Amino acid sequence: MADLDLCYMPATEMARRIREGRLSPIRVVENSLARIAEVNPKLNCFCFTYPDEAIEKAKQAERAVKRGDKLGPLHGVPIAIKDLTPTKGKRTTLGSYCFENWVPDWNATVVDKLEAAGAIMVGKTTTPEFAYSSFTESPLWGITRNPWNPERTPGGSSGGSGAAVASGCVPLAEGTDMGGSVRIPAAWCGIVGLKPSLGRISQNLLPSVFDNISHFGPLARTIEDARLFLKVTQGPDDRDIQSIDTPIDLDSPFTRSVEGMRLALDLDLAIYAIDPEVERLVMNSVKALQKAGAIVEEVSVPWDRRLAQAWTELWEVFMAAYFGDYLEKFRDKMDPHVVALIEAGNKMPATHYKRIEIERSEQWKGFYPILQKYDAFLCPTMSRDAPPVDEDDNKYYADWGDGRYHGLDITGQFNMIAPCPVLSVPAGWTKDGLPVGMQIVGPRWRDDIVLQIGAALERVQPWAEKRPPI
């Protein structure tokens, strides 16, 4: 049986104890694998684990400690990598029969950097096919479940990573965010999820290095752990032409204060139907920030439903361009929703696709004055708590006839203005015991600001000690 106190130890503390010789990396990795064995049959958050290799690396890590070698900031810490992210010599299926037996001969840069920092990959986490959905269910691996209630979804598309961190399998997991896929599971699993600024972490998993909605990001239980992930993975990389040349300073003392900061708040982005429990919990978090010294003012973002639709259209073309060639051979084995997205993308005129850039420009024109006046912007991450796993999430994006938009995620809009970092933090738990998240949107390239605000909220409204009943 796994040691739960060790399972829920932050990565920063785990690494510190390993460096000091007070904690064995072998024990840590074996405990991680034991926890996976306990919960994975219930949650289906891992599609692959590497027990023999991980334990051998842990033994090497322990020998390095005893020799007094220079150690990386994540030395001996177990991590998980999403099954969308290429890993050299290890199957990477993208949740699809199309890639069922693909074994890349290269690592994504984010994997190389995590391993260079000393992290030990214990497994790969489940994703919906091609990371297309806010639920995690794929034709290849089936349904992934939420640790807080296995009848609910953990979100997607990094749902396996979110469930793995929330259930104590690993303290840190990698995710990808192209429309909220880190922040959605963070919100519904009660953990921290960061969509960094575009190019902050080199993004080289896609066929195109000119894609500008896609990000790697951490799923973690604490702000400090998310910050450490960003610290070791950021930096320029010629493989990604959009990677940022100058890393942000994450070595200076970590400020956990919002005293005097000006924050903008919009609970529904002018269009969303927000569940009353979500509104209540987000407002409680806002009040906690105000009590900590922040000045919070309500604003009205001048957006409409067309912007949500523009992201959907961009996603259709994304899916068609990158995965449309597999349709003829694998159609019968693909998720029908993926097929529909690809077919819609194939039908879209090039001029219409180009006009989406105009929509994005109008979105930015309406939003940047808020960031000129305020230090950051606050809103819910999701419009409601996690739905049942057997629901069709497409029903939420239909017209309900009440003049409101019932879409689940309030996230894709911020991929459309990709240089703005966005952090999802726990805002609290509903009366049914399900987590709710709040987004903190920062100015372009200012990942440090969103982490600072998240840390201030974590200090006055801590969440990391809460554990799901699994």
CSV table of C-alpha atoms in Angstrom, one decimal:
chain,number,residue,atom,x,y,z
A,1,MET,CA,0.0,0.0,0.0
A,2,ALA,CA,1.3,3.4,-0.9
A,3,ASP,CA,2.3,6.0,1.7
A,4,LEU,CA,-0.2,8.7,1.1
A,5,ASP,CA,1.8,11.4,2.9
A,6,LEU,CA,4.6,10.8,0.5
A,7,CYS,CA,2.2,10.6,-2.4
A,8,TYR,CA,0.9,14.1,-1.6
A,9,MET,CA,4.3,15.6,-0.8
A,10,PRO,CA,5.0,18.6,-3.1
A,11,ALA,CA,7.7,18.1,-5.7
A,12,THR,CA,9.8,21.0,-4.3
A,13,GLU,CA,9.8,19.4,-0.9
A,14,MET,CA,10.4,15.9,-2.3
A,15,ALA,CA,13.4,17.2,-4.3
A,16,ARG,CA,14.8,19.1,-1.3
A,17,ARG,CA,14.7,16.0,0.9
A,18,ILE,CA,16.3,13.9,-1.8
A,19,ARG,CA,19.2,16.4,-2.3
A,20,GLU,CA,19.7,16.4,1.5
A,21,GLY,CA,19.9,12.7,1.7
A,22,ARG,CA,16.8,12.5,3.9
A,23,LEU,CA,14.6,10.7,1.3
A,24,SER,CA,15.5,7.9,-1.0
A,25,PRO,CA,14.5,8.4,-4.7
A,26,ILE,CA,14.0,4.6,-4.8
A,27,ARG,CA,11.4,4.8,-2.1
A,28,VAL,CA,9.7,7.8,-3.8
A,29,VAL,CA,9.5,6.1,-7.2
A,30,GLU,CA,8.4,2.8,-5.8
A,31,ASN,CA,5.7,4.6,-3.8
A,32,SER,CA,4.5,6.4,-6.9
A,33,LEU,CA,4.2,3.1,-8.8
A,34,ALA,CA,2.3,1.6,-5.9
A,35,ARG,CA,-0.2,4.4,-5.9
A,36,ILE,CA,-0.7,4.1,-9.7
A,37,ALA,CA,-1.3,0.4,-9.2
A,38,GLU,CA,-4.0,1.2,-6.5
A,39,VAL,CA,-5.9,3.9,-8.4
A,40,ASN,CA,-5.4,3.3,-12.1
A,41,PRO,CA,-7.9,0.4,-12.3
A,42,LYS,CA,-10.5,2.9,-11.0
A,43,LEU,CA,-9.4,6.0,-12.8
A,44,ASN,CA,-7.7,4.9,-16.0
A,45,CYS,CA,-5.3,7.9,-15.9
A,46,PHE,CA,-2.3,6.0,-17.1
A,47,CYS,CA,-2.0,4.1,-20.4
A,48,PHE,CA,1.6,3.2,-19.9
A,49,THR,CA,3.9,2.8,-16.9
A,50,TYR,CA,7.6,2.0,-16.8
A,51,PRO,CA,8.3,0.3,-13.5
A,52,ASP,CA,11.6,-1.4,-14.3
A,53,GLU,CA,13.1,1.6,-16.0
A,54,ALA,CA,11.9,4.1,-13.4
A,55,ILE,CA,13.3,2.1,-10.5
A,56,GLU,CA,16.6,1.7,-12.3
A,57,LYS,CA,16.8,5.5,-12.8
A,58,ALA,CA,15.9,5.9,-9.1
A,59,LYS,CA,18.8,3.7,-8.2
A,60,GLN,CA,21.1,5.8,-10.4
A,61,ALA,CA,19.6,9.0,-8.8
A,62,GLU,CA,20.4,7.6,-5.3
A,63,ARG,CA,24.0,6.8,-6.2
A,64,ALA,CA,24.4,10.3,-7.5
A,65,VAL,CA,23.2,11.7,-4.2
A,66,LYS,CA,25.7,9.5,-2.3
A,67,ARG,CA,28.6,10.5,-4.6
A,68,GLY,CA,27.8,14.2,-4.0
A,69,ASP,CA,27.2,14.9,-7.7
A,70,LYS,CA,25.6,18.1,-8.8
A,71,LEU,CA,21.9,17.5,-8.8
A,72,GLY,CA,19.1,18.9,-10.9
A,73,PRO,CA,16.1,20.8,-9.3
A,74,LEU,CA,13.8,17.8,-9.8
A,75,HIS,CA,16.4,15.1,-9.0
A,76,GLY,CA,14.6,11.8,-8.3
A,77,VAL,CA,11.1,13.2,-8.5
A,78,PRO,CA,8.5,11.0,-10.4
A,79,ILE,CA,6.6,12.7,-13.1
A,80,ALA,CA,4.1,11.8,-15.8
A,81,ILE,CA,4.0,12.8,-19.5
A,82,LYS,CA,0.8,13.1,-21.5
A,83,ASP,CA,0.3,10.4,-24.3
A,84,LEU,CA,0.2,13.2,-26.8
A,85,THR,CA,3.8,14.2,-26.2
A,86,PRO,CA,6.6,12.4,-28.1
A,87,THR,CA,8.9,10.3,-26.0
A,88,LYS,CA,11.9,8.6,-27.5
A,89,GLY,CA,11.6,4.8,-27.6
A,90,LYS,CA,8.2,4.8,-26.0
A,91,ARG,CA,4.8,4.4,-27.6
A,92,THR,CA,3.0,7.6,-28.1
A,93,THR,CA,-0.6,6.9,-29.3
A,94,LEU,CA,-2.3,10.3,-29.1
A,95,GLY,CA,-5.3,8.3,-27.8
A,96,SER,CA,-5.9,7.0,-31.3
A,97,TYR,CA,-5.7,3.8,-33.3
A,98,CYS,CA,-4.0,5.8,-36.0
A,99,PHE,CA,-0.9,6.0,-33.8
A,100,GLU,CA,-1.5,2.8,-31.8
A,101,ASN,CA,2.0,1.5,-32.4
A,102,TRP,CA,4.0,4.7,-33.0
A,103,VAL,CA,7.3,4.8,-31.2
A,104,PRO,CA,9.0,8.2,-31.7
A,105,ASP,CA,12.8,8.3,-32.1
A,106,TRP,CA,12.9,11.7,-30.4
A,107,ASN,CA,11.7,13.5,-27.3
A,108,ALA,CA,9.7,16.7,-27.2
A,109,THR,CA,11.9,19.5,-25.8
A,110,VAL,CA,9.8,19.6,-22.7
A,111,VAL,CA,10.6,16.0,-21.9
A,112,ASP,CA,14.3,16.5,-22.5
A,113,LYS,CA,14.4,19.4,-20.1
A,114,LEU,CA,12.4,17.7,-17.4
A,115,GLU,CA,14.7,14.7,-17.5
A,116,ALA,CA,17.8,16.9,-17.6
A,117,ALA,CA,16.5,18.5,-14.3
A,118,GLY,CA,16.5,15.0,-12.8
A,119,ALA,CA,12.8,14.0,-13.1
A,120,ILE,CA,12.0,10.4,-13.6
A,121,MET,CA,9.1,9.5,-15.9
A,122,VAL,CA,7.0,6.8,-14.4
A,123,GLY,CA,4.3,6.7,-17.1
A,124,LYS,CA,2.3,8.3,-19.7
A,125,THR,CA,-1.2,9.6,-19.2
A,126,THR,CA,-4.4,9.2,-21.1
A,127,THR,CA,-5.8,11.7,-23.5
A,128,PRO,CA,-8.9,11.8,-25.8
A,129,GLU,CA,-8.1,11.2,-29.5
A,130,PHE,CA,-5.8,13.9,-30.7
A,131,ALA,CA,-6.5,15.9,-27.5
A,132,TYR,CA,-9.7,17.1,-29.0
A,133,SER,CA,-12.2,17.1,-26.1
A,134,SER,CA,-12.8,18.6,-22.6
A,135,PHE,CA,-13.7,15.0,-21.5
A,136,THR,CA,-11.0,12.3,-21.5
A,137,GLU,CA,-12.3,9.3,-23.4
A,138,SER,CA,-10.6,7.7,-26.4
A,139,PRO,CA,-11.4,4.8,-28.7
A,140,LEU,CA,-8.1,3.3,-27.8
A,141,TRP,CA,-8.0,3.7,-24.0
A,142,GLY,CA,-11.6,4.2,-22.9
A,143,ILE,CA,-12.9,6.5,-20.2
A,144,THR,CA,-10.8,8.3,-17.6
A,145,ARG,CA,-12.4,9.2,-14.3
A,146,ASN,CA,-12.3,12.0,-11.7
A,147,PRO,CA,-10.6,11.1,-8.3
A,148,TRP,CA,-13.2,13.3,-6.5
A,149,ASN,CA,-16.1,11.2,-8.0
A,150,PRO,CA,-15.3,8.5,-10.5
A,151,GLU,CA,-18.7,9.0,-12.1
A,152,ARG,CA,-17.5,12.4,-13.2
A,153,THR,CA,-15.0,13.4,-15.9
A,154,PRO,CA,-11.6,14.8,-14.8
A,155,GLY,CA,-11.8,17.1,-17.9
A,156,GLY,CA,-9.6,17.0,-20.9
A,157,SER,CA,-7.7,16.8,-22.9
A,158,SER,CA,-4.9,16.4,-20.2
A,159,GLY,CA,-7.4,14.6,-18.0
A,160,GLY,CA,-5.1,11.7,-17.4
A,161,SER,CA,-2.4,14.0,-16.1
A,162,GLY,CA,-4.9,15.9,-14.0
A,163,ALA,CA,-6.3,12.8,-12.4
A,164,ALA,CA,-2.8,11.4,-11.8
A,165,VAL,CA,-1.7,14.5,-9.9
A,166,ALA,CA,-5.0,14.9,-8.0
A,167,SER,CA,-4.9,11.3,-6.8
A,168,GLY,CA,-1.3,11.4,-5.6
A,169,CYS,CA,0.3,9.3,-8.3
A,170,VAL,CA,2.8,12.0,-9.1
A,171,PRO,CA,3.4,15.5,-7.8
A,172,LEU,CA,3.9,16.9,-11.3
A,173,ALA,CA,2.5,16.0,-14.8
A,174,GLU,CA,3.0,17.5,-18.2
A,175,GLY,CA,0.0,18.6,-20.2
A,176,THR,CA,-0.8,20.4,-23.5
A,177,ASP,CA,-3.1,23.3,-23.8
A,178,MET,CA,-4.6,24.3,-27.2
A,179,GLY,CA,-8.0,25.4,-25.9
A,180,GLY,CA,-7.9,24.8,-22.2
A,181,SER,CA,-6.5,21.3,-22.0
A,182,VAL,CA,-4.3,22.0,-19.0
A,183,ARG,CA,-6.7,24.4,-17.2
A,184,ILE,CA,-9.9,22.3,-17.7
A,185,PRO,CA,-8.6,19.2,-15.8
A,186,ALA,CA,-6.9,21.5,-13.3
A,187,ALA,CA,-10.3,23.1,-12.5
A,188,TRP,CA,-12.2,19.8,-12.3
A,189,CYS,CA,-9.5,17.9,-10.4
A,190,GLY,CA,-8.9,20.6,-7.8
A,191,ILE,CA,-5.3,21.3,-8.7
A,192,VAL,CA,-3.1,24.0,-10.4
A,193,GLY,CA,-2.8,24.3,-14.2
A,194,LEU,CA,-0.8,26.8,-16.1
A,195,LYS,CA,-1.0,27.8,-19.8
A,196,PRO,CA,2.3,29.7,-20.1
A,197,SER,CA,2.9,32.5,-22.5
A,198,LEU,CA,3.2,31.4,-26.1
A,199,GLY,CA,6.8,30.2,-26.6
A,200,ARG,CA,7.7,30.2,-22.9
A,201,ILE,CA,8.1,26.4,-23.1
A,202,SER,CA,9.3,25.2,-26.5
A,203,GLN,CA,6.3,23.6,-28.4
A,204,ASN,CA,7.7,21.2,-30.9
A,205,LEU,CA,5.2,18.3,-30.9
A,206,LEU,CA,3.2,19.5,-33.9
A,207,PRO,CA,4.0,19.2,-37.6
A,208,SER,CA,4.0,23.0,-37.8
A,209,VAL,CA,6.2,25.2,-35.6
A,210,PHE,CA,4.1,28.2,-36.7
A,211,ASP,CA,1.0,27.0,-34.8
A,212,ASN,CA,0.1,29.8,-32.3
A,213,ILE,CA,-2.5,28.4,-30.0
A,214,SER,CA,-0.6,25.6,-28.5
A,215,HIS,CA,1.3,25.3,-25.2
A,216,PHE,CA,3.0,22.8,-22.9
A,217,GLY,CA,2.2,23.4,-19.2
A,218,PRO,CA,2.3,21.9,-15.8
A,219,LEU,CA,-0.4,20.2,-13.7
A,220,ALA,CA,0.6,20.4,-10.0
A,221,ARG,CA,-0.9,20.6,-6.6
A,222,THR,CA,1.0,23.8,-5.5
A,223,ILE,CA,1.9,27.0,-7.2
A,224,GLU,CA,5.6,26.5,-6.2
A,225,ASP,CA,5.6,23.2,-8.0
A,226,ALA,CA,4.1,24.7,-11.1
A,227,ARG,CA,6.7,27.5,-10.9
A,228,LEU,CA,9.5,24.9,-10.7
A,229,PHE,CA,8.2,23.1,-13.7
A,230,LEU,CA,8.2,26.4,-15.7
A,231,LYS,CA,11.7,27.2,-14.4
A,232,VAL,CA,13.3,24.0,-15.7
A,233,THR,CA,11.4,23.8,-19.0
A,234,GLN,CA,11.4,27.4,-20.2
A,235,GLY,CA,13.9,28.9,-22.6
A,236,PRO,CA,14.8,29.4,-26.2
A,237,ASP,CA,14.9,26.4,-28.6
A,238,ASP,CA,15.7,26.7,-32.3
A,239,ARG,CA,13.4,23.7,-33.0
A,240,ASP,CA,10.5,26.1,-32.1
A,241,ILE,CA,10.8,29.4,-34.0
A,242,GLN,CA,8.3,31.0,-31.7
A,243,SER,CA,10.2,30.1,-28.5
A,244,ILE,CA,11.0,33.1,-26.3
A,245,ASP,CA,14.7,34.1,-26.3
A,246,THR,CA,14.8,35.6,-22.8
A,247,PRO,CA,13.6,33.3,-19.9
A,248,ILE,CA,11.6,35.0,-17.2
A,249,ASP,CA,13.4,35.4,-13.8
A,250,LEU,CA,12.2,32.6,-11.6
A,251,ASP,CA,15.3,32.5,-9.3
A,252,SER,CA,14.5,35.6,-7.4
A,253,PRO,CA,12.6,35.4,-4.1
A,254,PHE,CA,9.0,34.4,-4.7
A,255,THR,CA,6.5,37.1,-3.8
A,256,ARG,CA,3.2,35.9,-2.4
A,257,SER,CA,1.5,39.3,-2.0
A,258,VAL,CA,-1.2,41.1,-3.9
A,259,GLU,CA,-1.1,44.2,-1.7
A,260,GLY,CA,-2.2,47.1,-3.9
A,261,MET,CA,-2.6,45.1,-7.1
A,262,ARG,CA,-5.5,46.0,-9.3
A,263,LEU,CA,-7.5,43.0,-10.6
A,264,ALA,CA,-10.4,43.0,-13.1
A,265,LEU,CA,-13.2,40.5,-12.7
A,266,ASP,CA,-15.8,39.3,-15.2
A,267,LEU,CA,-17.9,36.3,-14.1
A,268,ASP,CA,-19.5,35.4,-17.4
A,269,LEU,CA,-17.6,37.1,-20.2
A,270,ALA,CA,-20.9,38.6,-21.2
A,271,ILE,CA,-22.3,35.4,-22.7
A,272,TYR,CA,-21.9,32.4,-20.4
A,273,ALA,CA,-24.5,30.7,-18.3
A,274,ILE,CA,-22.6,30.2,-15.0
A,275,ASP,CA,-23.6,27.7,-12.4
A,276,PRO,CA,-24.5,29.4,-9.1
A,277,GLU,CA,-22.1,27.2,-7.2
A,278,VAL,CA,-19.2,28.3,-9.5
A,279,GLU,CA,-20.2,31.9,-9.1
A,280,ARG,CA,-20.3,31.6,-5.3
A,281,LEU,CA,-16.9,29.9,-5.0
A,282,VAL,CA,-15.2,32.2,-7.4
A,283,MET,CA,-16.6,35.2,-5.6
A,284,ASN,CA,-15.3,33.7,-2.3
A,285,SER,CA,-11.8,33.6,-3.8
A,286,VAL,CA,-12.1,37.1,-5.1
A,287,LYS,CA,-13.1,38.2,-1.5
A,288,ALA,CA,-10.0,36.4,-0.2
A,289,LEU,CA,-7.8,38.3,-2.6
A,290,GLN,CA,-9.4,41.5,-1.6
A,291,LYS,CA,-8.8,40.7,2.1
A,292,ALA,CA,-5.2,40.1,1.2
A,293,GLY,CA,-4.9,43.6,-0.2
A,294,ALA,CA,-5.9,43.4,-3.8
A,295,ILE,CA,-8.3,46.0,-5.4
A,296,VAL,CA,-10.8,44.0,-7.5
A,297,GLU,CA,-13.2,45.8,-9.9
A,298,GLU,CA,-15.9,44.2,-12.1
A,299,VAL,CA,-15.5,44.9,-15.8
A,300,SER,CA,-17.4,43.8,-18.9
A,301,VAL,CA,-15.4,42.2,-21.6
A,302,PRO,CA,-16.7,43.3,-25.0
A,303,TRP,CA,-16.8,39.8,-26.5
A,304,ASP,CA,-19.7,37.8,-27.9
A,305,ARG,CA,-20.4,34.2,-28.8
A,306,ARG,CA,-18.8,34.6,-32.2
A,307,LEU,CA,-15.4,34.5,-30.5
A,308,ALA,CA,-16.2,31.1,-29.0
A,309,GLN,CA,-17.3,30.0,-32.5
A,310,ALA,CA,-14.1,31.3,-34.1
A,311,TRP,CA,-12.0,29.1,-31.8
A,312,THR,CA,-14.1,26.1,-32.8
A,313,GLU,CA,-13.6,26.9,-36.5
A,314,LEU,CA,-9.8,27.2,-35.9
A,315,TRP,CA,-9.9,23.9,-34.1
A,316,GLU,CA,-11.7,22.2,-37.0
A,317,VAL,CA,-9.0,23.3,-39.4
A,318,PHE,CA,-6.3,22.3,-36.9
A,319,MET,CA,-7.7,18.8,-36.8
A,320,ALA,CA,-8.2,18.5,-40.5
A,321,ALA,CA,-4.7,19.8,-41.4
A,322,TYR,CA,-2.8,17.6,-38.9
A,323,PHE,CA,-5.0,14.4,-38.8
A,324,GLY,CA,-7.2,14.5,-41.9
A,325,ASP,CA,-4.9,12.1,-43.8
A,326,TYR,CA,-5.8,9.3,-41.4
A,327,LEU,CA,-9.5,9.5,-42.1
A,328,GLU,CA,-9.7,7.2,-45.1
A,329,LYS,CA,-7.9,4.3,-43.4
A,330,PHE,CA,-9.1,4.7,-39.7
A,331,ARG,CA,-12.5,6.3,-40.0
A,332,ASP,CA,-14.3,3.3,-38.4
A,333,LYS,CA,-11.9,3.3,-35.4
A,334,MET,CA,-11.9,7.1,-34.8
A,335,ASP,CA,-14.1,9.0,-32.4
A,336,PRO,CA,-17.1,10.2,-34.4
A,337,HIS,CA,-16.7,13.7,-33.0
A,338,VAL,CA,-13.1,13.8,-34.4
A,339,VAL,CA,-14.4,12.7,-37.8
A,340,ALA,CA,-17.0,15.5,-37.7
A,341,LEU,CA,-14.3,18.1,-36.8
A,342,ILE,CA,-12.0,16.9,-39.6
A,343,GLU,CA,-14.8,16.9,-42.2
A,344,ALA,CA,-15.9,20.4,-41.2
A,345,GLY,CA,-12.3,21.6,-41.4
A,346,ASN,CA,-11.9,20.1,-44.9
A,347,LYS,CA,-14.9,22.1,-46.1
A,348,MET,CA,-13.8,25.5,-44.7
A,349,PRO,CA,-12.8,28.0,-47.4
A,350,ALA,CA,-9.3,29.4,-47.0
A,351,THR,CA,-10.6,32.9,-46.9
A,352,HIS,CA,-12.9,32.1,-44.1
A,353,TYR,CA,-10.1,30.6,-42.1
A,354,LYS,CA,-8.0,33.7,-42.7
A,355,ARG,CA,-10.8,35.8,-41.4
A,356,ILE,CA,-10.5,34.1,-38.1
A,357,GLU,CA,-7.4,36.2,-37.6
A,358,ILE,CA,-9.6,39.3,-37.9
A,359,GLU,CA,-11.9,37.9,-35.2
A,360,ARG,CA,-8.8,37.3,-33.0
A,361,SER,CA,-7.6,40.8,-33.6
A,362,GLU,CA,-11.0,42.3,-32.6
A,363,GLN,CA,-10.9,40.1,-29.5
A,364,TRP,CA,-7.5,41.5,-28.6
A,365,LYS,CA,-8.6,45.1,-29.3
A,366,GLY,CA,-11.4,44.6,-26.8
A,367,PHE,CA,-9.3,43.0,-24.1
A,368,TYR,CA,-5.9,44.8,-24.0
A,369,PRO,CA,-7.3,48.0,-22.5
A,370,ILE,CA,-8.3,45.9,-19.5
A,371,LEU,CA,-4.7,44.7,-19.1
A,372,GLN,CA,-3.4,48.2,-19.5
A,373,LYS,CA,-5.5,49.3,-16.5
A,374,TYR,CA,-5.3,46.2,-14.3
A,375,ASP,CA,-2.5,43.9,-13.3
A,376,ALA,CA,-4.5,40.8,-14.2
A,377,PHE,CA,-8.0,39.6,-15.1
A,378,LEU,CA,-10.1,37.0,-13.2
A,379,CYS,CA,-12.9,34.7,-14.4
A,380,PRO,CA,-14.1,31.2,-13.8
A,381,THR,CA,-12.2,28.4,-15.6
A,382,MET,CA,-15.4,26.3,-16.2
A,383,SER,CA,-19.1,27.3,-16.3
A,384,ARG,CA,-20.0,24.3,-14.0
A,385,ASP,CA,-18.5,21.5,-12.0
A,386,ALA,CA,-17.4,18.2,-13.7
A,387,PRO,CA,-20.2,16.5,-15.6
A,388,PRO,CA,-20.9,12.8,-15.6
A,389,VAL,CA,-18.5,10.7,-17.7
A,390,ASP,CA,-21.3,9.4,-19.9
A,391,GLU,CA,-22.6,12.8,-21.0
A,392,ASP,CA,-22.0,14.1,-24.5
A,393,ASP,CA,-20.2,17.4,-23.9
A,394,ASN,CA,-21.4,18.6,-27.3
A,395,LYS,CA,-24.9,19.3,-25.9
A,396,TYR,CA,-23.4,22.2,-23.9
A,397,TYR,CA,-22.3,24.0,-27.0
A,398,ALA,CA,-25.8,23.9,-28.6
A,399,ASP,CA,-28.2,26.8,-28.5
A,400,TRP,CA,-30.4,26.3,-25.5
A,401,GLY,CA,-32.8,29.1,-26.5
A,402,ASP,CA,-32.2,31.2,-23.4
A,403,GLY,CA,-29.8,33.7,-25.0
A,404,ARG,CA,-26.9,32.4,-22.9
A,405,TYR,CA,-23.9,30.3,-24.0
A,406,HIS,CA,-23.8,27.0,-22.1
A,407,GLY,CA,-20.3,25.9,-23.2
A,408,LEU,CA,-18.4,24.3,-20.5
A,409,ASP,CA,-14.9,25.8,-20.8
A,410,ILE,CA,-14.1,29.5,-20.5
A,411,THR,CA,-10.6,28.8,-21.8
A,412,GLY,CA,-10.3,28.7,-25.6
A,413,GLN,CA,-10.7,32.5,-25.9
A,414,PHE,CA,-7.3,32.9,-24.1
A,415,ASN,CA,-5.6,30.5,-26.5
A,416,MET,CA,-6.7,33.0,-29.2
A,417,ILE,CA,-4.6,35.7,-27.4
A,418,ALA,CA,-1.8,33.2,-26.8
A,419,PRO,CA,1.0,35.4,-25.5
A,420,CYS,CA,-1.1,36.1,-22.3
A,421,PRO,CA,-0.4,33.5,-19.6
A,422,VAL,CA,-3.4,31.9,-17.8
A,423,LEU,CA,-3.3,30.1,-14.5
A,424,SER,CA,-6.2,28.0,-13.2
A,425,VAL,CA,-6.3,27.6,-9.4
A,426,PRO,CA,-8.8,25.9,-7.1
A,427,ALA,CA,-11.5,28.3,-6.1
A,428,GLY,CA,-13.1,25.8,-3.7
A,429,TRP,CA,-15.3,22.7,-3.6
A,430,THR,CA,-19.1,22.5,-4.2
A,431,LYS,CA,-21.5,21.1,-1.7
A,432,ASP,CA,-21.2,17.8,-3.5
A,433,GLY,CA,-17.5,17.8,-3.0
A,434,LEU,CA,-16.4,18.7,-6.6
A,435,PRO,CA,-13.7,21.2,-7.3
A,436,VAL,CA,-14.2,24.5,-9.1
A,437,GLY,CA,-11.4,26.6,-10.7
A,438,MET,CA,-10.7,30.3,-11.2
A,439,GLN,CA,-8.5,31.7,-14.0
A,440,ILE,CA,-5.9,34.4,-13.6
A,441,VAL,CA,-5.1,36.0,-17.0
A,442,GLY,CA,-1.9,38.0,-17.1
A,443,PRO,CA,-0.4,40.6,-19.5
A,444,ARG,CA,1.6,39.3,-22.4
A,445,TRP,CA,4.7,37.3,-21.3
A,446,ARG,CA,4.1,38.0,-17.5
A,447,ASP,CA,3.9,34.4,-16.2
A,448,ASP,CA,5.4,35.7,-13.0
A,449,ILE,CA,2.4,37.9,-12.3
A,450,VAL,CA,-0.2,35.1,-12.6
A,451,LEU,CA,2.0,32.8,-10.4
A,452,GLN,CA,2.3,35.6,-7.8
A,453,ILE,CA,-1.5,36.1,-7.6
A,454,GLY,CA,-2.0,32.4,-7.5
A,455,ALA,CA,0.5,32.1,-4.6
A,456,ALA,CA,-1.2,34.9,-2.7
A,457,LEU,CA,-4.6,33.1,-3.0
A,458,GLU,CA,-3.0,29.8,-2.0
A,459,ARG,CA,-1.5,31.5,1.1
A,460,VAL,CA,-4.9,32.7,2.4
A,461,GLN,CA,-7.1,30.0,1.0
A,462,PRO,CA,-4.9,26.8,0.9
A,463,TRP,CA,-6.0,23.8,-1.1
A,464,ALA,CA,-3.0,21.4,-1.4
A,465,GLU,CA,-3.9,19.4,1.7
A,466,LYS,CA,-7.3,18.4,0.4
A,467,ARG,CA,-7.3,14.9,-0.9
A,468,PRO,CA,-9.9,13.1,-3.0
A,469,PRO,CA,-11.7,10.1,-1.3
A,470,ILE,CA,-10.1,7.5,-3.5
